[in-house]
Amino acid sequence: MFERVKSIWRVTAVRLSVAYTLAFGLMAIFLVLYMTGGAVDYLRQQYQETINEEVASLEKIYRERGLNSVIRTMEARATAPGANLYVISDPNGQILAGNVRTIETGVLRSEGWVLHPFEYQPFQVENDERNHRAVARAFILPNGMRILIGRDIGEPERFRDVVRRALTLSMLMMLAVGFLIWFFVGRRALKRIDSVSRSTERILAGDRSERLPVMGSNDEFDRLSRRMNAMLDRITVLDSGLKSVSDSIAHDLKTPLTRIRNKADGVLRADADDTEQVVALGEIIEEADQLIKVFNALLMISRVEAGSQVAELTPIDISALIADIAELYEPLAEEEGFAFTVKTEPDLMVQGNRELLSQAVSNLIDNALKYADGGEHNGKQIELRLYREKGSIVVAVSDKGPGIPPQDYERAKERFSRLDESRTKPGSGLGLALVDAIAKLHSGQLEMSDAQPGLLVRILLPALEK
């Protein structure tokens, strides 16, 4: 049980709850004590003012009508309901008249204010065992007789006792309720933490399908579990992508490496003349260059996805950039027999990296040149467009080729993805993956759709106002 309580106490929410409860309790005690103390002091001040007024009234009677009138007035007032304390005694402190039977020793021998509460017994109450307490003012007459005017303080005392009992009871109830809430909330929190710990242990043991529990209460545990589950889903996707990339690298690089080895081996074994050796070495260099291009593309994708310094973004005129790319590709398209159309809007600005955006658009045009042969009916057509759409700048490349099935759009963005299963077309399957990474780096996105016929590929970038 003790270990269980220690485990609950380690929960931050429980410790905070206890701290808040204690702080609230201390503040409540302070406020109640302050308010009750102030109320009692106020009542005592009122009593003092009442006694002073009574003393002033009796002094006036004494000056005008003498001592006998004072005594008669005190005796008359002493019998009124809720009367003050009236005591007349001889010089020895023997009570001669008034409404007090006995009084605490020494009070009648003092002069002036007696603010420290003293005990007395009323004269009119029989068989009263209660302790009565009062404050008073005493003064001595010229003949040595003593007069005491006081006020019972039982009412503020009882008020303070009631408040203290109520405070004690309320604090005990608050502590009991707080303890119960703390206990049950702590147990619930501990159960949630235990379930999360068990799930993480299974994940660490290798169960990648395990996810942290979500109870549906939408509390901080649920929000944390959802974020952690989203992170685990992302890690699973990345792991799958890494496995796919590894398999693709093994498949796509094995063939050119094998060709390079066979050609080098053939040159070494055969009695080839210098011309044949030069041709073979040229083919080997071409294969090696293609491998270097693949690795450079992989390195570029990794750098772009990591937001490397190679991708510093600055304001650029993308209209001028597209015009330069079109000027570069127009002769190549014409040589390949394509009708190359360019439509751009002027003075469009984006926040980007000129080299990376040039690489992305070039990749799209290269893909169109390789795969966009529409045959006899549609011909060989490529259109490059740049335009504004709502708050985005759109770079679009469309063709009249066979296109891509809609279910393969996302797969086409993966590394080493080759929709040409026969792999008769040149390429490494990294072009669209690089374009997608560059688009995301620029806070944009890559979209593909059916051009009816052909394929429409769009890069959407946030517009930058001049």
XYZ file of C-alpha atoms in Angstrom:
466
model
C 0.000 0.000 0.000
C 2.817 2.397 0.896
C 4.535 1.755 -2.436
C 1.243 2.421 -4.195
C 0.896 5.769 -2.434
C 4.481 6.630 -3.367
C 3.722 5.805 -6.989
C 0.645 8.024 -6.911
C 2.656 10.819 -5.286
C 5.130 10.743 -8.186
C 2.351 11.843 -10.560
C 2.783 15.542 -11.279
C -0.962 16.177 -11.445
C -1.404 14.698 -7.982
C 1.373 16.821 -6.492
C -0.085 19.925 -8.104
C -3.541 19.062 -6.771
C -2.180 18.679 -3.239
C -0.254 21.940 -3.535
C -3.323 23.802 -4.773
C -5.466 22.297 -1.995
C -2.998 23.329 0.697
C -2.617 26.810 -0.762
C -6.398 27.211 -0.938
C -6.811 25.909 2.613
C -4.188 28.244 4.059
C -5.688 31.192 2.225
C -9.180 30.254 3.430
C -7.935 29.998 7.050
C -6.213 33.359 6.782
C -9.294 35.066 5.341
C -11.668 33.547 7.917
C -9.384 34.430 10.835
C -8.864 37.918 9.480
C -12.577 38.515 8.967
C -13.660 37.057 12.322
C -10.889 38.875 14.150
C -11.935 42.111 12.487
C -15.572 41.505 13.353
C -14.719 40.809 17.010
C -12.512 43.897 17.212
C -15.305 45.957 15.699
C -17.802 44.663 18.267
C -15.389 45.392 21.103
C -14.886 48.899 19.772
C -18.639 49.357 19.722
C -18.795 48.146 23.327
C -16.155 50.655 24.340
C -18.067 53.472 22.658
C -21.266 52.326 24.424
C -19.481 52.273 27.802
C -17.960 55.715 27.193
C -21.383 57.137 26.362
C -22.828 55.550 29.494
C -20.013 56.951 31.617
C -20.482 60.419 30.109
C -24.211 60.238 30.859
C -23.614 59.251 34.506
C -20.974 61.954 34.956
C -23.448 64.531 33.756
C -26.066 63.253 36.242
C -23.457 63.290 39.036
C -22.528 66.931 38.344
C -26.118 68.080 38.083
C -27.935 65.993 40.722
C -25.353 64.288 42.899
C -24.364 60.748 43.847
C -27.792 59.555 44.945
C -29.240 60.325 41.527
C -26.371 58.388 39.914
C -27.072 55.342 42.071
C -30.809 55.451 41.376
C -30.175 55.817 37.632
C -27.729 52.869 37.614
C -30.178 50.673 39.542
C -32.972 51.555 37.113
C -30.857 50.880 34.071
C -29.460 47.641 35.508
C -32.870 45.984 35.359
C -33.444 46.765 31.654
C -33.125 43.868 29.127
C -29.649 43.692 27.613
C -28.341 46.167 30.135
C -24.720 47.058 30.704
C -22.862 45.890 33.784
C -23.342 48.284 36.686
C -21.390 47.899 39.905
C -21.139 50.246 42.915
C -18.727 49.207 45.660
C -17.213 50.629 48.786
C -13.509 51.512 48.976
C -12.743 47.917 49.992
C -14.342 46.460 46.856
C -17.519 45.218 48.536
C -20.395 45.345 46.046
C -23.145 47.603 47.321
C -25.465 47.867 44.312
C -25.745 46.891 40.678
C -26.628 43.876 38.569
C -23.499 41.793 39.284
C -23.374 39.240 42.093
C -19.642 38.451 42.012
C -16.765 39.733 39.962
C -13.221 38.593 39.364
C -10.849 39.563 42.159
C -8.894 42.755 41.569
C -11.124 44.266 38.935
C -12.791 46.744 41.351
C -9.421 47.863 42.675
C -8.286 49.079 39.271
C -9.084 52.407 37.665
C -9.710 53.176 34.007
C -10.229 50.654 31.256
C -10.205 46.935 32.019
C -9.868 45.657 28.431
C -8.654 42.221 29.364
C -11.874 40.126 29.627
C -12.708 39.261 33.219
C -15.193 36.786 34.643
C -18.333 37.702 36.583
C -21.700 36.265 37.657
C -24.912 38.188 36.909
C -27.006 39.061 39.964
C -30.350 38.329 38.334
C -29.657 34.816 36.988
C -30.115 31.938 39.417
C -28.230 28.642 39.121
C -26.236 29.945 36.151
C -23.014 27.921 35.956
C -21.719 29.528 32.791
C -18.624 31.687 32.823
C -19.600 35.227 31.860
C -16.886 37.527 30.545
C -16.877 41.277 30.139
C -14.797 44.396 29.590
C -15.381 47.514 31.678
C -14.300 50.970 32.756
C -13.864 51.749 36.461
C -13.430 55.063 38.204
C -13.205 56.205 41.843
C -15.473 58.850 43.381
C -14.136 61.557 45.745
C -15.544 59.730 48.732
C -13.611 56.564 47.826
C -16.550 54.644 46.413
C -15.957 52.834 43.154
C -18.206 52.619 40.091
C -17.747 50.112 37.260
C -19.577 50.256 33.934
C -19.050 47.259 31.683
C -20.383 45.217 28.812
C -20.735 41.478 28.442
C -18.646 40.140 25.544
C -20.348 36.783 25.359
C -21.877 37.585 21.956
C -18.586 38.172 20.064
C -17.005 35.303 21.971
C -19.834 32.998 20.914
C -19.588 34.342 17.367
C -15.877 33.559 17.284
C -16.472 30.073 18.707
C -19.131 29.368 16.080
C -16.829 30.554 13.317
C -13.964 28.472 14.641
C -16.111 25.350 14.820
C -17.465 25.998 11.322
C -13.951 26.601 10.029
C -12.637 23.445 11.653
C -15.520 21.368 10.299
C -15.254 22.865 6.816
C -11.485 22.337 6.728
C -11.860 18.727 7.825
C -14.524 18.167 5.174
C -12.395 19.901 2.546
C -9.360 17.818 3.440
C -11.432 14.632 3.371
C -12.986 15.472 0.001
C -9.617 16.631 -1.321
C -8.004 13.392 -0.185
C -10.721 11.306 -1.834
C -10.479 13.274 -5.074
C -6.706 13.084 -4.946
C -6.831 9.359 -4.296
C -9.242 8.507 -7.107
C -7.760 10.981 -9.604
C -4.284 9.780 -8.735
C -5.305 6.156 -9.198
C -6.873 6.972 -12.560
C -3.787 8.882 -13.653
C -1.550 6.056 -12.468
C -3.605 3.498 -14.406
C -3.288 5.602 -17.540
C 0.457 5.891 -17.055
C 0.736 2.148 -16.421
C -1.163 1.384 -19.640
C 1.091 3.776 -21.573
C 4.154 2.130 -20.023
C 2.940 -1.329 -21.035
C 2.305 -0.143 -24.583
C 5.763 1.432 -24.844
C 7.341 -1.758 -23.514
C 5.616 -3.755 -26.277
C 6.761 -1.192 -28.858
C 10.349 -1.421 -27.573
C 10.083 -5.199 -27.741
C 9.471 -4.914 -31.489
C 5.690 -4.756 -31.866
C 5.422 -1.850 -34.334
C 1.646 -2.237 -34.584
C 1.132 -1.359 -30.896
C -0.260 2.103 -30.157
C -0.766 4.098 -26.969
C -4.307 3.824 -25.536
C -6.795 6.633 -26.220
C -9.753 6.612 -23.800
C -11.866 9.230 -25.598
C -11.902 11.726 -22.707
C -9.829 14.221 -24.732
C -7.727 15.036 -21.675
C -3.997 15.684 -21.713
C -3.261 11.944 -21.737
C -5.439 11.435 -24.808
C -3.853 14.397 -26.597
C -0.378 13.126 -25.797
C -1.315 9.588 -26.893
C -2.702 10.867 -30.202
C 0.466 12.816 -30.933
C 2.640 9.869 -29.979
C 0.533 7.536 -32.132
C 0.825 9.955 -35.058
C 4.584 9.957 -34.537
C 4.636 6.139 -34.447
C 2.552 6.022 -37.634
C 5.028 8.363 -39.288
C 7.950 6.261 -38.099
C 6.247 3.145 -39.495
C 5.769 4.868 -42.846
C 9.410 5.979 -42.842
C 10.562 2.484 -41.936
C 8.508 1.034 -44.770
C 9.879 3.669 -47.113
C 13.407 2.922 -45.975
C 12.902 -0.778 -46.601
C 11.411 -0.037 -50.009
C 14.287 2.310 -50.845
C 16.826 -0.266 -49.731
C 15.187 -2.907 -51.895
C 15.020 -0.510 -54.827
C 18.659 0.484 -54.440
C 19.656 -3.157 -54.352
C 17.586 -3.868 -57.464
C 18.327 -0.717 -59.499
C 22.036 -0.514 -58.759
C 22.818 -4.199 -59.085
C 22.085 -4.241 -62.816
C 24.341 -1.298 -63.847
C 27.094 -2.490 -61.526
C 26.869 -5.935 -63.077
C 27.057 -4.417 -66.579
C 30.102 -2.357 -65.602
C 31.838 -5.441 -64.223
C 30.997 -7.576 -67.252
C 32.223 -4.923 -69.674
C 35.458 -4.443 -67.748
C 35.916 -8.207 -67.516
C 35.223 -8.578 -71.238
C 37.825 -5.973 -72.121
C 40.415 -7.686 -69.945
C 39.728 -11.168 -71.276
C 39.268 -10.467 -74.997
C 41.949 -9.626 -77.493
C 40.314 -6.282 -78.210
C 42.070 -3.562 -80.142
C 42.408 -0.024 -78.871
C 39.210 1.158 -80.533
C 37.116 -1.547 -78.859
C 38.748 -0.815 -75.529
C 37.975 2.891 -75.868
C 34.337 2.090 -76.709
C 34.068 -0.267 -73.753
C 35.633 2.262 -71.402
C 33.232 4.909 -72.691
C 30.292 2.635 -71.905
C 31.692 1.950 -68.457
C 32.060 5.702 -67.826
C 28.479 6.262 -69.025
C 27.177 3.610 -66.634
C 29.240 5.111 -63.799
C 27.917 8.593 -64.570
C 24.372 7.253 -64.368
C 25.123 5.744 -60.945
C 26.596 9.051 -59.794
C 23.426 10.812 -60.947
C 21.340 8.399 -58.868
C 23.412 9.010 -55.755
C 23.417 12.773 -56.353
C 19.637 12.701 -56.644
C 19.348 10.728 -53.385
C 21.699 13.150 -51.667
C 19.737 16.122 -52.964
C 16.431 14.663 -51.727
C 17.934 14.053 -48.278
C 19.316 17.576 -48.088
C 16.059 19.137 -49.219
C 13.977 17.093 -46.753
C 16.377 18.047 -43.960
C 16.134 21.770 -44.847
C 19.871 21.998 -45.458
C 21.709 25.287 -46.010
C 21.712 24.416 -49.691
C 18.037 25.406 -49.659
C 18.146 29.015 -48.442
C 14.972 30.755 -49.590
C 14.898 34.272 -51.027
C 12.321 36.277 -53.022
C 12.613 35.318 -56.709
C 10.796 36.258 -59.921
C 9.428 32.854 -60.910
C 8.060 34.264 -64.177
C 11.613 35.010 -65.307
C 12.768 31.603 -64.034
C 10.125 29.737 -66.065
C 11.010 31.801 -69.136
C 14.677 30.762 -68.805
C 13.738 27.074 -68.417
C 11.416 27.241 -71.448
C 14.162 28.806 -73.523
C 16.487 25.962 -72.518
C 14.038 23.148 -73.304
C 12.429 24.466 -76.503
C 15.289 23.289 -78.785
C 15.431 19.891 -77.027
C 11.674 19.400 -77.358
C 11.764 20.380 -81.000
C 14.611 17.916 -81.592
C 12.509 15.144 -79.969
C 9.531 16.052 -82.162
C 7.377 17.632 -79.433
C 5.129 20.639 -79.757
C 6.276 22.680 -76.746
C 3.832 25.405 -75.596
C 4.620 27.958 -72.897
C 2.007 30.190 -71.168
C 3.110 32.374 -68.253
C 1.820 35.360 -66.316
C 4.370 38.146 -65.777
C 5.897 39.414 -62.534
C 4.908 36.522 -60.254
C 7.025 36.281 -57.096
C 7.661 33.417 -54.652
C 9.920 32.847 -51.662
C 12.208 30.087 -52.838
C 15.517 28.698 -53.980
C 16.192 29.339 -57.671
C 18.341 26.254 -58.242
C 15.920 23.871 -56.527
C 12.861 25.242 -58.323
C 14.733 25.007 -61.633
C 15.562 21.382 -60.803
C 11.918 20.610 -59.975
C 10.485 22.115 -63.176
C 13.251 20.510 -65.261
C 12.402 17.106 -63.773
C 8.752 17.498 -64.796
C 9.697 18.467 -68.356
C 12.213 15.605 -68.561
C 9.511 13.143 -67.500
C 7.153 14.530 -70.119
C 9.810 14.193 -72.830
C 10.386 10.550 -71.831
C 6.813 9.366 -71.332
C 4.467 11.777 -73.168
C 4.303 10.205 -76.617
C 0.581 10.206 -77.353
C 0.797 8.122 -80.510
C -0.944 8.835 -83.781
C -4.139 10.258 -82.258
C -2.768 12.716 -79.693
C 0.743 13.323 -80.985
C 3.664 14.592 -78.913
C 2.603 17.702 -77.024
C 3.894 19.372 -73.857
C 2.498 22.514 -72.261
C 4.277 24.540 -69.573
C 2.089 27.058 -67.709
C 2.624 29.542 -64.889
C -0.373 31.308 -63.326
C -1.885 32.581 -60.090
C -4.668 30.578 -58.416
C -6.174 32.194 -55.301
C -3.237 32.621 -52.917
C -0.880 30.264 -54.775
C 1.483 30.384 -57.727
C 1.014 27.300 -59.911
C 3.633 25.757 -62.190
C 1.873 23.207 -64.407
C 3.306 20.735 -66.934
C 0.805 18.744 -69.006
C 1.178 16.275 -71.867
C -0.891 14.039 -74.148
C 0.818 10.793 -73.207
C -0.610 7.650 -71.561
C -0.650 9.323 -68.127
C -0.706 7.626 -64.734
C -3.659 5.773 -63.153
C -5.133 7.851 -60.276
C -4.458 5.080 -57.759
C -0.726 5.362 -58.537
C -0.371 9.128 -58.026
C 1.006 8.830 -54.491
C 3.199 5.849 -55.361
C 4.756 7.849 -58.178
C 6.143 10.278 -55.588
C 8.065 7.559 -53.747
C 11.778 7.074 -54.214
C 12.770 4.545 -56.898
C 9.130 4.212 -57.901
C 9.013 2.977 -61.514
C 5.511 2.617 -62.930
C 7.108 1.155 -66.046
C 7.425 -2.366 -64.643
C 9.525 -3.481 -67.603
C 11.952 -0.652 -66.852
C 12.664 -0.164 -70.548
C 12.615 3.612 -70.172
C 15.700 5.407 -68.864
C 15.576 6.836 -65.380
C 15.976 5.990 -61.712
C 12.504 6.710 -60.307
C 13.764 9.645 -58.242
C 12.493 12.553 -60.343
C 9.037 13.037 -58.838
C 10.320 12.205 -55.338
C 12.763 15.112 -55.649
C 10.026 17.421 -57.005
C 7.755 16.502 -54.085
C 10.532 17.184 -51.542
C 11.318 20.570 -53.135
C 7.623 21.541 -53.131
C 7.283 20.692 -49.429
C 10.453 22.641 -48.609
C 8.798 25.703 -50.198
C 5.612 25.137 -48.106
C 3.877 23.968 -51.266
C 2.615 20.707 -52.662
C 2.823 18.501 -55.722
C -0.449 17.492 -57.373
C -1.195 15.112 -60.239
C -4.416 14.751 -62.193
C -5.811 13.429 -65.478
C -5.269 15.856 -68.400
C -7.784 13.891 -70.532
C -5.725 12.600 -72.186
C -2.321 12.619 -70.602
C -0.997 13.750 -67.244
C -1.200 17.146 -65.552
C 1.405 17.774 -62.854
C 1.188 20.957 -60.770
C 3.515 22.520 -58.222
C 1.582 24.879 -55.924
C 3.714 27.500 -54.139
C 2.645 30.285 -51.718
C 2.443 33.600 -53.570
C 4.732 36.421 -52.466
C 3.332 39.898 -52.887
C 5.660 42.588 -54.163
